[in-house]
């Protein structure tokens, strides 16, 4: 590897700690299919995330896709296009139709003032995204979901360990789906989880992640294979021991960025939300070219020239993907379009040296003139 600074870098335990955790697998030969590491990891996560029910999956995407399948939904799902491909794909791969709600210009999450107008008799669910770890307007989403009897599935891929008003973020909605991908605040190499309220939903999910197998001689649904293996569970168990410290270190990095970039005209930093315990998942910066004096592309290129890999999360919007053959009208989500054309997520990980943050900010400041 060269000495480039990339947008993130996976957190890992000491090698010896991981070796200790996996060593008994050489006695048991139990490698997957909901083994002892899976059970231990699941129990520890339930506690840490402050949720009633949780089940583990091979990744965040399958947790979303199978949750929608488990709910046996039909029709339209209201969601946002300012997200990773996974959110929209989970809807479409279930034969459901995404309906795109615009985002709030401050939090980049679903603009709930525009939500009710999109609800029709075809709507079956709402799939909002806590993007960058910013929490959606859960109260208003909950109110509208009750009013129209809609399911709510949160894409909580970015919100590991966050709380809102003291409650684990996985406890909102009918289900909340987490990602433990290598690039996330917390990882199990690959991995995901669904937190859910209804135990019956949990039973269906458990079957769906294992081909729909109900018992030795019964396959009751057309499921997938989305089981978290024991090596991934072991990585999760190790990383969970250190996650609080990792989040603290991320906070220090974020504060350093803020100390340099706050108040610069034409630069918009991520909002700090009241009542939210943040995990400092991403550091998005929106560049308003006319005021700042340089475009997102110019800043991106200048950083790249200096070996710094910022990313355009989330550009392009999912409702513009060629995969959908022009089926969606991007002009219906103008705020999302505006932000996606101007945002850059800057490098952020626990061990990012603060001198590198200083250097990144200096390069950005120099773009202004
Ligand atoms: N919903 C939302 C809102 C999501 O953002 C995601 C995933 C999902 C659902 C689905 O969850 P999963 O099924 O993935 O669990 C990455 C991740 O692959 C993806 O998990 C994530 N969102 C998305 C936002 O970012 P890429 O294609 O940008 O990743 P990549 O390979 O370019 O990696 C980014 C940087 O991370 C690298 O430059 C270096 C670092 N890295 C990467 C890998 C793979 C490491 O340090 N270690 C690694 O092993 O998608």
Coordinates of C-alpha atoms and ligand atoms in Angstrom, one line a residue:
X1 CA 0.0 0.0 0.0
X2 CA 1.2 3.5 -0.6
X3 CA 0.8 6.4 1.8
X4 CA -2.4 7.8 0.4
X5 CA -5.1 8.9 2.8
X6 CA -8.3 7.2 1.8
X7 CA -11.9 8.1 2.8
X8 CA -11.8 5.6 5.6
X9 CA -9.8 2.7 7.0
X10 CA -11.2 -0.3 8.7
X11 CA -10.9 -0.6 12.5
X12 CA -9.2 -3.8 13.5
X13 CA -8.4 -5.4 16.8
X14 CA -4.8 -6.6 17.6
X15 CA -4.1 -9.7 15.6
X16 CA -3.5 -11.6 18.9
X17 CA -6.9 -10.7 20.2
X18 CA -8.6 -12.0 17.0
X19 CA -6.5 -15.1 17.1
X20 CA -7.5 -15.8 20.6
X21 CA -11.2 -15.3 19.7
X22 CA -11.1 -17.7 16.8
X23 CA -8.7 -20.3 18.2
X24 CA -11.4 -22.6 19.7
X25 CA -12.9 -23.0 16.2
X26 CA -10.0 -25.3 15.5
X27 CA -11.5 -27.6 18.1
X28 CA -15.1 -27.2 17.3
X29 CA -14.9 -27.0 13.5
X30 CA -18.0 -24.9 13.7
X31 CA -17.6 -22.2 11.0
X32 CA -21.1 -20.9 10.1
X33 CA -24.8 -21.6 10.4
X34 CA -25.6 -19.7 13.6
X35 CA -22.8 -21.1 15.7
X36 CA -21.6 -20.1 19.1
X37 CA -19.8 -16.9 17.9
X38 CA -22.9 -15.8 16.1
X39 CA -25.0 -16.3 19.3
X40 CA -22.5 -14.5 21.5
X41 CA -22.1 -11.6 19.1
X42 CA -25.9 -11.3 18.8
X43 CA -26.4 -11.2 22.6
X44 CA -23.7 -8.6 23.0
X45 CA -25.1 -6.4 20.3
X46 CA -28.6 -6.5 21.7
X47 CA -27.2 -5.1 24.9
X48 CA -24.9 -2.5 23.2
X49 CA -27.5 -1.3 20.8
X50 CA -30.2 -1.1 23.5
X51 CA -32.8 -3.0 21.4
X52 CA -35.4 -5.7 22.2
X53 CA -34.8 -8.0 19.3
X54 CA -32.0 -8.4 16.9
X55 CA -30.9 -10.9 14.2
X56 CA -27.6 -11.0 12.3
X57 CA -27.1 -11.1 8.6
X58 CA -24.2 -11.5 6.2
X59 CA -24.3 -7.8 5.3
X60 CA -26.4 -4.7 5.6
X61 CA -27.9 -5.1 2.2
X62 CA -29.4 -8.6 2.8
X63 CA -30.8 -7.3 6.1
X64 CA -32.7 -4.7 4.2
X65 CA -33.7 -6.9 1.3
X66 CA -35.0 -9.8 3.6
X67 CA -36.8 -7.4 5.9
X68 CA -38.9 -6.2 3.0
X69 CA -39.5 -9.8 1.9
X70 CA -40.4 -10.8 5.4
X71 CA -43.1 -8.1 5.6
X72 CA -44.7 -9.5 2.4
X73 CA -45.2 -6.0 1.0
X74 CA -46.8 -5.0 -2.2
X75 CA -46.9 -1.7 -4.0
X76 CA -44.9 1.5 -3.3
X77 CA -42.3 2.2 -0.8
X78 CA -41.4 5.8 0.0
X79 CA -37.7 6.4 0.4
X80 CA -34.9 8.9 -0.5
X81 CA -32.5 8.8 -3.4
X82 CA -29.6 10.4 -1.4
X83 CA -28.1 7.1 -0.3
X84 CA -26.0 4.1 -1.3
X85 CA -27.4 1.8 -4.1
X86 CA -28.4 -0.8 -1.5
X87 CA -31.4 1.1 -0.2
X88 CA -33.2 1.5 -3.5
X89 CA -32.0 -1.9 -4.8
X90 CA -33.6 -3.7 -1.8
X91 CA -36.9 -2.2 -2.7
X92 CA -36.7 -3.0 -6.4
X93 CA -35.3 -6.5 -5.9
X94 CA -38.5 -7.2 -3.9
X95 CA -40.7 -6.3 -6.9
X96 CA -41.7 -3.1 -5.1
X97 CA -41.7 0.4 -6.5
X98 CA -39.6 3.1 -4.9
X99 CA -41.2 6.6 -4.6
X100 CA -38.6 9.2 -4.0
X101 CA -39.2 11.8 -1.3
X102 CA -36.8 14.8 -1.3
X103 CA -34.4 15.4 1.5
X104 CA -34.2 18.0 4.2
X105 CA -31.4 20.5 3.3
X106 CA -29.9 20.4 6.8
X107 CA -29.9 16.8 7.8
X108 CA -30.0 15.2 4.3
X109 CA -32.6 12.8 5.6
X110 CA -36.2 12.4 4.4
X111 CA -38.0 15.8 4.3
X112 CA -41.1 14.8 6.3
X113 CA -42.9 18.0 5.2
X114 CA -43.1 16.4 1.7
X115 CA -43.9 12.9 2.9
X116 CA -47.6 12.9 3.3
X117 CA -48.3 14.2 -0.2
X118 CA -46.5 11.1 -1.6
X119 CA -48.7 8.6 0.3
X120 CA -51.3 6.9 -1.9
X121 CA -53.4 3.8 -1.6
X122 CA -50.6 1.9 -3.2
X123 CA -48.1 2.9 -0.5
X124 CA -47.2 0.0 1.8
X125 CA -44.1 1.2 3.6
X126 CA -41.6 4.0 4.3
X127 CA -37.9 3.3 4.1
X128 CA -36.0 6.4 5.4
X129 CA -32.2 6.5 5.7
X130 CA -30.4 7.9 8.7
X131 CA -27.8 9.1 6.2
X132 CA -24.2 9.9 7.5
X133 CA -25.6 9.0 11.0
X134 CA -28.0 12.0 10.9
X135 CA -31.2 10.9 12.5
X136 CA -34.5 11.1 10.5
X137 CA -37.5 12.9 11.9
X138 CA -38.6 9.7 13.6
X139 CA -41.6 11.3 15.5
X140 CA -43.2 12.6 12.3
X141 CA -42.5 9.4 10.4
X142 CA -44.0 7.5 13.2
X143 CA -47.1 9.7 13.2
X144 CA -47.7 9.4 9.5
X145 CA -47.0 5.7 9.5
X146 CA -49.7 5.2 12.2
X147 CA -52.2 7.4 10.5
X148 CA -51.9 5.5 7.2
X149 CA -51.0 2.1 8.6
X150 CA -47.7 1.9 6.9
X151 CA -44.6 -0.2 7.9
X152 CA -41.4 1.7 8.7
X153 CA -38.1 0.2 7.9
X154 CA -35.1 2.4 8.7
X155 CA -31.9 2.1 6.8
X156 CA -29.6 2.5 9.8
X157 CA -26.4 1.4 8.1
X158 CA -24.6 4.6 9.2
X159 CA -25.9 4.8 12.8
X160 CA -24.2 2.0 14.7
X161 CA -24.4 2.8 18.5
X162 CA -26.3 6.0 18.1
X163 CA -29.0 7.0 20.5
X164 CA -31.9 9.5 20.1
X165 CA -33.3 10.9 23.3
X166 CA -31.5 8.1 25.1
X167 CA -33.0 5.3 23.1
X168 CA -31.0 3.0 20.8
X169 CA -31.6 4.1 17.2
X170 CA -32.5 0.5 16.3
X171 CA -35.6 0.7 18.5
X172 CA -37.4 3.1 16.1
X173 CA -39.7 1.8 13.3
X174 CA -40.9 -1.7 12.7
X175 CA -37.4 -2.6 11.8
X176 CA -34.0 -0.9 11.6
X177 CA -31.2 -2.4 9.5
X178 CA -27.5 -1.9 10.3
X179 CA -24.4 -2.6 8.3
X180 CA -21.2 -3.9 9.8
X181 CA -19.2 -3.5 6.6
X182 CA -15.4 -3.0 6.7
X183 CA -15.9 0.7 5.9
X184 CA -18.3 1.4 8.8
X185 CA -17.7 2.9 12.3
X186 CA -18.1 -0.7 13.5
X187 CA -17.3 -3.7 11.4
X188 CA -17.5 -7.5 11.4
X189 CA -15.6 -7.5 8.1
X190 CA -19.0 -7.9 6.3
X191 CA -22.1 -8.1 8.4
X192 CA -25.5 -6.6 9.2
X193 CA -28.4 -6.8 11.6
X194 CA -32.1 -6.2 11.8
X195 CA -33.6 -4.9 14.9
X196 CA -37.3 -5.5 15.1
X197 CA -40.4 -5.1 17.3
X198 CA -42.6 -8.0 16.2
X199 CA -41.2 -11.4 17.2
X200 CA -43.1 -13.1 14.4
X201 CA -41.2 -10.9 11.9
X202 CA -38.0 -12.1 13.6
X203 CA -39.0 -15.8 13.1
X204 CA -39.7 -15.2 9.4
X205 CA -36.4 -13.3 9.0
X206 CA -34.5 -16.2 10.7
X207 CA -35.9 -18.6 8.2
X208 CA -35.4 -16.3 5.2
X209 CA -31.7 -15.9 5.9
X210 CA -31.3 -19.7 5.8
X211 CA -33.1 -20.6 2.5
X212 CA -36.5 -20.5 4.2
X213 CA -35.8 -23.7 6.1
X214 CA -38.2 -24.1 9.0
X215 CA -37.2 -27.6 10.2
X216 CA -35.3 -30.7 9.1
X217 CA -38.0 -31.6 6.6
X218 CA -39.7 -28.3 5.9
X219 CA -38.9 -25.4 3.7
X220 CA -41.6 -22.9 4.1
X221 CA -40.4 -19.9 2.1
X222 CA -38.1 -19.0 -0.8
X223 CA -35.3 -17.6 1.3
X224 CA -31.7 -16.6 0.5
X225 CA -28.4 -17.5 2.2
X226 CA -27.6 -14.5 4.4
X227 CA -26.0 -16.0 7.4
X228 CA -23.2 -14.3 9.2
X229 CA -20.2 -16.7 9.4
X230 CA -18.2 -17.4 12.6
X231 CA -15.1 -15.6 11.5
X232 CA -17.1 -12.4 10.9
X233 CA -18.9 -12.8 14.2
X234 CA -15.5 -13.2 15.9
X235 CA -14.3 -10.0 14.3
X236 CA -17.5 -8.3 15.5
X237 CA -17.0 -9.5 19.1
X238 CA -13.4 -8.2 19.1
X239 CA -14.3 -4.8 17.6
X240 CA -17.2 -4.3 19.9
X241 CA -14.8 -4.3 22.9
X242 CA -13.1 -1.2 21.4
X243 CA -15.9 0.6 19.6
X244 CA -16.5 3.3 22.3
X245 CA -12.8 4.3 22.2
X246 CA -12.9 4.3 18.4
X247 CA -15.9 6.6 18.4
X248 CA -14.1 9.0 20.9
X249 CA -11.1 9.1 18.5
X250 CA -13.4 9.8 15.6
X251 CA -14.9 12.7 17.6
X252 CA -11.5 14.2 18.0
X253 CA -10.9 14.0 14.3
X254 CA -14.3 15.6 13.5
X255 CA -13.6 18.4 16.0
X256 CA -10.3 19.1 14.4
X257 CA -12.0 19.4 11.0
X258 CA -14.6 21.7 12.4
X259 CA -12.0 23.9 14.1
X260 CA -10.5 24.6 10.6
X261 CA -13.6 24.6 8.4
X262 CA -16.3 26.1 10.5
X263 CA -17.3 29.6 9.4
X264 CA -15.7 29.5 6.0
X265 CA -18.1 31.1 3.5
X266 CA -19.4 28.8 0.9
X267 CA -18.7 25.6 3.0
X268 CA -21.5 23.8 4.8
X269 CA -20.6 21.3 7.5
X270 CA -22.8 18.5 8.8
X271 CA -25.4 19.6 11.3
X272 CA -25.0 18.7 15.0
X273 CA -28.4 17.3 16.0
X274 CA -29.8 17.9 19.5
X275 CA -30.7 14.8 21.6
X276 CA -28.5 12.6 19.4
X277 CA -25.4 10.7 20.7
X278 CA -23.4 10.7 17.5
X279 CA -21.0 8.0 16.2
X280 CA -19.2 10.5 13.9
X281 CA -19.7 8.2 10.9
X282 CA -18.9 10.6 8.1
X283 CA -17.6 14.1 7.6
X284 CA -19.6 15.5 4.6
X285 CA -18.9 19.0 3.4
X286 CA -21.0 20.8 0.9
X287 CA -19.2 23.3 -1.4
X288 CA -21.3 26.1 -2.8
X289 CA -19.1 27.1 -5.7
X290 CA -20.4 30.7 -6.2
X291 CA -19.7 31.6 -2.6
X292 CA -16.7 29.4 -1.9
X293 CA -14.9 30.2 -5.2
X294 CA -14.1 26.6 -6.2
X295 CA -16.3 23.7 -7.3
X296 CA -16.6 20.3 -5.6
X297 CA -14.7 18.9 -8.6
X298 CA -11.8 21.3 -8.1
X299 CA -11.6 20.5 -4.4
X300 CA -11.8 16.8 -5.2
X301 CA -9.0 17.0 -7.8
X302 CA -6.8 19.1 -5.6
X303 CA -7.1 16.6 -2.7
X304 CA -6.4 13.7 -5.1
X305 CA -3.3 15.5 -6.4
X306 CA -2.1 15.5 -2.8
X307 CA -2.8 11.8 -2.3
X308 CA -6.1 12.3 -0.4
X309 CA -9.1 10.3 -1.4
X310 CA -12.3 12.2 -0.6
X311 CA -15.5 10.6 -1.9
X312 CA -18.7 11.9 -3.4
X313 CA -21.0 10.0 -1.1
X314 CA -23.8 10.1 -2.3
X315 CA -23.5 11.0 -6.0
X316 CA -25.1 10.1 -8.3
X317 CA -28.5 9.9 -6.7
X318 CA -30.1 6.4 -6.9
X319 CA -33.0 7.8 -8.9
X320 CA -30.6 8.6 -11.7
X321 CA -29.0 5.1 -12.0
X322 CA -28.8 3.8 -15.5
X323 CA -30.0 0.5 -14.0
X324 CA -33.5 2.1 -13.8
X325 CA -33.6 3.2 -17.5
X326 CA -34.9 6.7 -16.8
X327 CA -37.9 5.4 -14.9
X328 CA -37.6 8.1 -12.2
X329 CA -37.8 11.9 -12.5
X330 CA -34.8 13.4 -10.6
X331 CA -36.4 16.9 -10.8
X332 CA -38.8 15.7 -8.1
X333 CA -36.0 15.6 -5.6
X334 CA -34.3 19.0 -6.2
X335 CA -32.7 19.4 -2.8
X336 CA -31.1 15.9 -3.1
X337 CA -29.9 16.8 -6.6
X338 CA -28.4 20.0 -5.3
X339 CA -26.5 18.4 -2.4
X340 CA -25.4 15.4 -4.3
X341 CA -23.7 17.6 -6.9
X342 CA -21.8 19.6 -4.2
X343 CA -20.9 17.2 -1.4
X344 CA -17.6 15.6 -0.6
X345 CA -17.1 13.3 2.4
X346 CA -13.6 13.8 3.8
X347 CA -11.3 11.1 5.1
X348 CA -12.4 10.0 8.6
X349 CA -11.3 7.1 10.7
X350 CA -10.2 6.7 14.3
X351 CA -6.5 6.7 13.7
X352 CA -6.4 9.4 11.1
X353 CA -3.5 11.6 12.3
X354 CA -4.6 15.1 13.3
X355 CA -1.7 16.6 11.3
X356 CA -3.3 15.0 8.2
X357 CA -6.6 16.7 9.1
X358 CA -4.7 20.0 9.3
X359 CA -3.1 19.3 5.9
X360 CA -6.4 18.4 4.3
X361 CA -8.1 21.5 5.6
X362 CA -5.2 23.7 4.4
X363 CA -5.5 22.3 0.9
X364 CA -9.3 23.0 1.0
X365 CA -8.7 26.5 2.3
X366 CA -6.2 27.2 -0.5
X367 CA -8.8 26.2 -3.1
X368 CA -10.8 29.2 -2.0
X369 CA -8.5 31.7 -3.7
Ligands
LIG1 N1 -27.5 1.4 3.2 C1 -26.6 2.4 3.2 C2 -27.0 3.8 3.5 C3 -25.2 2.1 3.0 O1 -24.3 3.1 3.0 C4 -24.8 0.8 2.8 C5 -23.4 0.5 2.5 C6 -25.8 -0.2 2.8 C7 -27.1 0.1 3.0 C8 -25.4 -1.7 2.6 O2 -24.6 -2.2 3.6 P1 -23.6 -3.4 3.3 O3 -24.4 -4.4 2.5 O4 -22.4 -2.9 2.5 O5 -23.2 -3.9 4.6 C9 -18.8 1.3 0.6 C10 -19.2 0.1 1.3 O6 -18.9 -1.1 0.6 C11 -20.7 0.1 1.7 O7 -20.8 -0.8 2.7 C12 -21.1 1.4 2.1 N2 -22.6 1.5 2.4 C13 -20.8 2.5 1.1 C14 -21.2 3.9 1.5 O8 -19.4 2.5 1.0 P2 -17.5 1.7 -1.6 O9 -17.6 1.0 -2.9 O10 -17.4 3.2 -1.6 O11 -16.2 1.1 -0.8 P3 -14.7 1.1 -1.2 O12 -14.3 -0.3 -1.4 O13 -14.4 2.1 -2.2 O14 -14.0 1.5 0.2 C15 -14.0 2.8 0.7 C16 -12.7 3.0 1.5 O15 -12.7 2.2 2.6 C17 -11.4 2.6 0.7 O16 -11.0 3.6 0.0 C18 -10.5 2.2 1.8 C19 -11.4 1.7 3.0 N3 -11.5 0.3 3.1 C20 -12.3 -0.4 2.2 C21 -12.4 -1.8 2.3 C22 -13.2 -2.6 1.4 C23 -10.8 -0.3 4.1 O17 -10.1 0.3 4.9 N4 -10.9 -1.7 4.3 C24 -11.7 -2.5 3.4 O18 -11.8 -3.7 3.6 O19 -18.7 1.2 -0.8

